[in-house]
PDB file of C-alpha atoms and ligand atoms in Angstrom:
ATOM      1  CA  MET A   4       0.015  -0.050   0.049  1.00  0.00           C
ATOM      2  CA  SER A   5       1.418   3.320  -0.934  1.00  0.00           C
ATOM      3  CA  GLU A   6       1.472   6.131   1.526  1.00  0.00           C
ATOM      4  CA  HIS A   7      -0.946   8.200  -0.541  1.00  0.00           C
ATOM      5  CA  SER A   8      -3.638   5.468  -0.564  1.00  0.00           C
ATOM      6  CA  ALA A   9      -3.058   4.661   3.048  1.00  0.00           C
ATOM      7  CA  ASN A  10      -3.731   8.304   3.791  1.00  0.00           C
ATOM      8  CA  ASP A  11      -6.969   8.179   1.703  1.00  0.00           C
ATOM      9  CA  ALA A  12      -8.116   5.070   3.326  1.00  0.00           C
ATOM     10  CA  LEU A  13      -7.491   6.570   6.839  1.00  0.00           C
ATOM     11  CA  ALA A  14      -9.088   9.898   5.993  1.00  0.00           C
ATOM     12  CA  ALA A  15     -12.231   8.121   4.630  1.00  0.00           C
ATOM     13  CA  ARG A  16     -12.467   5.987   7.776  1.00  0.00           C
ATOM     14  CA  ARG A  17     -11.801   9.000  10.015  1.00  0.00           C
ATOM     15  CA  ALA A  18     -14.746  10.919   8.401  1.00  0.00           C
ATOM     16  CA  GLU A  19     -16.992   7.879   8.825  1.00  0.00           C
ATOM     17  CA  ALA A  20     -15.982   7.616  12.587  1.00  0.00           C
ATOM     18  CA  ALA A  21     -16.339  11.287  13.057  1.00  0.00           C
ATOM     19  CA  ALA A  22     -19.945  11.169  11.678  1.00  0.00           C
ATOM     20  CA  ARG A  23     -20.607   8.229  13.954  1.00  0.00           C
ATOM     21  CA  VAL A  24     -19.467  10.006  17.068  1.00  0.00           C
ATOM     22  CA  GLU A  25     -21.477  13.015  16.104  1.00  0.00           C
ATOM     23  CA  ARG A  26     -24.729  10.925  15.553  1.00  0.00           C
ATOM     24  CA  LEU A  27     -24.247   9.013  18.843  1.00  0.00           C
ATOM     25  CA  ARG A  28     -23.648  12.222  20.813  1.00  0.00           C
ATOM     26  CA  ALA A  29     -26.948  13.642  19.341  1.00  0.00           C
ATOM     27  CA  GLU A  30     -28.657  10.327  20.178  1.00  0.00           C
ATOM     28  CA  LEU A  31     -27.455  10.441  23.799  1.00  0.00           C
ATOM     29  CA  GLY A  32     -28.453  14.099  24.000  1.00  0.00           C
ATOM     30  CA  ALA A  33     -31.969  13.083  22.932  1.00  0.00           C
ATOM     31  CA  VAL A  34     -32.107  10.211  25.435  1.00  0.00           C
ATOM     32  CA  ARG A  35     -30.988  12.484  28.287  1.00  0.00           C
ATOM     33  CA  GLN A  36     -33.613  14.967  27.312  1.00  0.00           C
ATOM     34  CA  ALA A  37     -36.417  12.361  27.233  1.00  0.00           C
ATOM     35  CA  ARG A  38     -35.144  10.976  30.599  1.00  0.00           C
ATOM     36  CA  SER A  39     -35.314  14.318  32.305  1.00  0.00           C
ATOM     37  CA  GLU A  40     -38.746  14.975  30.973  1.00  0.00           C
ATOM     38  CA  ASN A  41     -39.972  11.717  32.304  1.00  0.00           C
ATOM     39  CA  SER A  42     -38.157  11.888  35.657  1.00  0.00           C
ATOM     40  CA  ASP A  43     -41.458  12.254  37.685  1.00  0.00           C
ATOM     41  CA  ASP A  44     -42.401   8.580  37.600  1.00  0.00           C
ATOM     42  CA  ASP A  45     -39.250   6.877  36.481  1.00  0.00           C
ATOM     43  CA  GLU A  46     -39.739   3.762  38.640  1.00  0.00           C
ATOM     44  CA  HIS A  47     -43.274   3.013  37.336  1.00  0.00           C
ATOM     45  CA  ASP A  48     -42.463   4.074  33.794  1.00  0.00           C
ATOM     46  CA  PRO A  49     -41.928   0.992  31.630  1.00  0.00           C
ATOM     47  CA  GLU A  50     -40.073   3.259  29.145  1.00  0.00           C
ATOM     48  CA  GLY A  51     -37.573   4.051  31.878  1.00  0.00           C
ATOM     49  CA  ALA A  52     -35.901   0.691  31.546  1.00  0.00           C
ATOM     50  CA  THR A  53     -35.826   1.002  27.751  1.00  0.00           C
ATOM     51  CA  MET A  54     -34.205   4.422  28.067  1.00  0.00           C
ATOM     52  CA  SER A  55     -31.522   3.112  30.336  1.00  0.00           C
ATOM     53  CA  GLN A  56     -30.866   0.326  28.022  1.00  0.00           C
ATOM     54  CA  LEU A  57     -30.688   2.638  25.023  1.00  0.00           C
ATOM     55  CA  TRP A  58     -28.401   4.844  27.002  1.00  0.00           C
ATOM     56  CA  SER A  59     -25.910   2.213  27.877  1.00  0.00           C
ATOM     57  CA  GLN A  60     -26.005   0.789  24.389  1.00  0.00           C
ATOM     58  CA  SER A  61     -25.431   4.095  22.700  1.00  0.00           C
ATOM     59  CA  SER A  62     -22.738   5.272  25.194  1.00  0.00           C
ATOM     60  CA  GLY A  63     -20.908   1.949  24.670  1.00  0.00           C
ATOM     61  CA  LEU A  64     -21.049   2.576  20.816  1.00  0.00           C
ATOM     62  CA  LEU A  65     -19.866   6.132  21.378  1.00  0.00           C
ATOM     63  CA  ASP A  66     -16.814   5.004  23.438  1.00  0.00           C
ATOM     64  CA  ASP A  67     -15.991   2.555  20.626  1.00  0.00           C
ATOM     65  CA  ALA A  68     -16.331   5.277  17.946  1.00  0.00           C
ATOM     66  CA  VAL A  69     -14.200   7.783  19.993  1.00  0.00           C
ATOM     67  CA  ARG A  70     -11.459   5.183  20.360  1.00  0.00           C
ATOM     68  CA  GLU A  71     -11.554   4.401  16.768  1.00  0.00           C
ATOM     69  CA  LEU A  72     -11.345   8.121  15.967  1.00  0.00           C
ATOM     70  CA  GLU A  73      -8.272   8.439  18.192  1.00  0.00           C
ATOM     71  CA  GLY A  74      -6.635   5.558  16.595  1.00  0.00           C
ATOM     72  CA  LEU A  75      -7.218   6.927  13.128  1.00  0.00           C
ATOM     73  CA  ASP A  76      -5.836  10.315  14.148  1.00  0.00           C
ATOM     74  CA  ALA A  77      -2.721   8.690  15.486  1.00  0.00           C
ATOM     75  CA  ALA A  78      -2.345   6.660  12.331  1.00  0.00           C
ATOM     76  CA  LEU A  79      -2.662   9.786  10.190  1.00  0.00           C
ATOM     77  CA  GLU A  80       0.019  11.366  12.309  1.00  0.00           C
ATOM     78  CA  ARG A  81       2.220   8.394  11.632  1.00  0.00           C
ATOM     79  CA  VAL A  82       1.674   8.786   7.819  1.00  0.00           C
ATOM     80  CA  ALA A  83       2.729  12.395   8.299  1.00  0.00           C
ATOM     81  CA  SER A  84       5.870  11.520  10.201  1.00  0.00           C
ATOM     82  CA  GLY A  85       6.672   8.551   7.945  1.00  0.00           C
ATOM     83  CA  GLU A  86       6.209   5.936  10.617  1.00  0.00           C
ATOM     84  CA  TYR A  87       2.919   4.512   9.233  1.00  0.00           C
ATOM     85  CA  GLY A  88       2.937   0.794   8.725  1.00  0.00           C
ATOM     86  CA  LEU A  89       5.750   0.300  11.299  1.00  0.00           C
ATOM     87  CA  CYS A  90       4.995  -1.543  14.511  1.00  0.00           C
ATOM     88  CA  GLN A  91       4.981   1.012  17.460  1.00  0.00           C
ATOM     89  CA  ARG A  92       6.430  -1.578  19.722  1.00  0.00           C
ATOM     90  CA  CYS A  93       9.023  -3.629  17.824  1.00  0.00           C
ATOM     91  CA  GLY A  94       9.578  -1.330  14.863  1.00  0.00           C
ATOM     92  CA  ARG A  95       8.996  -4.120  12.349  1.00  0.00           C
ATOM     93  CA  THR A  96       6.939  -3.574   9.220  1.00  0.00           C
ATOM     94  CA  ILE A  97       3.261  -4.445   9.759  1.00  0.00           C
ATOM     95  CA  ASP A  98       1.840  -6.948   7.324  1.00  0.00           C
ATOM     96  CA  PRO A  99       0.100  -4.985   4.539  1.00  0.00           C
ATOM     97  CA  ALA A 100      -2.865  -7.421   4.635  1.00  0.00           C
ATOM     98  CA  ARG A 101      -3.340  -6.446   8.364  1.00  0.00           C
ATOM     99  CA  LEU A 102      -3.221  -2.761   7.369  1.00  0.00           C
ATOM    100  CA  ASP A 103      -5.852  -3.341   4.691  1.00  0.00           C
ATOM    101  CA  ALA A 104      -8.213  -4.868   7.231  1.00  0.00           C
ATOM    102  CA  LEU A 105      -7.140  -2.497  10.080  1.00  0.00           C
ATOM    103  CA  PRO A 106      -5.760   0.769   8.613  1.00  0.00           C
ATOM    104  CA  ALA A 107      -5.249   2.199  12.169  1.00  0.00           C
ATOM    105  CA  ALA A 108      -3.243  -0.664  13.285  1.00  0.00           C
ATOM    106  CA  ALA A 109      -0.334   0.513  15.452  1.00  0.00           C
ATOM    107  CA  LEU A 110       1.132  -2.936  16.195  1.00  0.00           C
ATOM    108  CA  CYS A 111       2.316  -5.899  14.108  1.00  0.00           C
ATOM    109  CA  ILE A 112       0.275  -9.110  14.554  1.00  0.00           C
ATOM    110  CA  ASP A 113       2.979 -10.590  16.883  1.00  0.00           C
ATOM    111  CA  CYS A 114       2.959  -7.588  19.356  1.00  0.00           C
ATOM    112  CA  ALA A 115      -0.877  -7.241  19.188  1.00  0.00           C
ATOM    113  CA  ARG A 116      -1.152 -10.989  20.162  1.00  0.00           C
ATOM    114  CA  LEU A 117       1.388 -10.408  22.973  1.00  0.00           C
ATOM    115  CA  LEU A 118      -0.355  -7.346  24.429  1.00  0.00           C
ATOM    116  CA  GLY A 119      -3.960  -8.505  23.622  1.00  0.00           C
TER     117      GLY A 119
HETATM  118 ZN1   ZN B   6       5.653  -5.605  16.783  1.00  0.00          ZN
END
């Protein structure tokens, strides 16, 4: 993979992740709003449970999306500094197939297995 196409793939994924973060933040804002409007009879409200469930689901997804975004930002920085595709732990070249599947990968498969 050339550096140019790595940059394009990362930028496309970053835009997608940023859009997801924005959507989930809006969703959580709406849930928070709905919860505070219904706070009078939360315990007897069957929707209260659904709201809590929705909340924990969406905030979990938001955490994932934020982490992904951070990983992609770090990868874009490595492209800029010429370190993209090199393992951040052992310094060896990361398998291109791994980068195809996981463009933000910071570790080679061996180090990822060790640390994972
Ligand atoms: Zn490594």
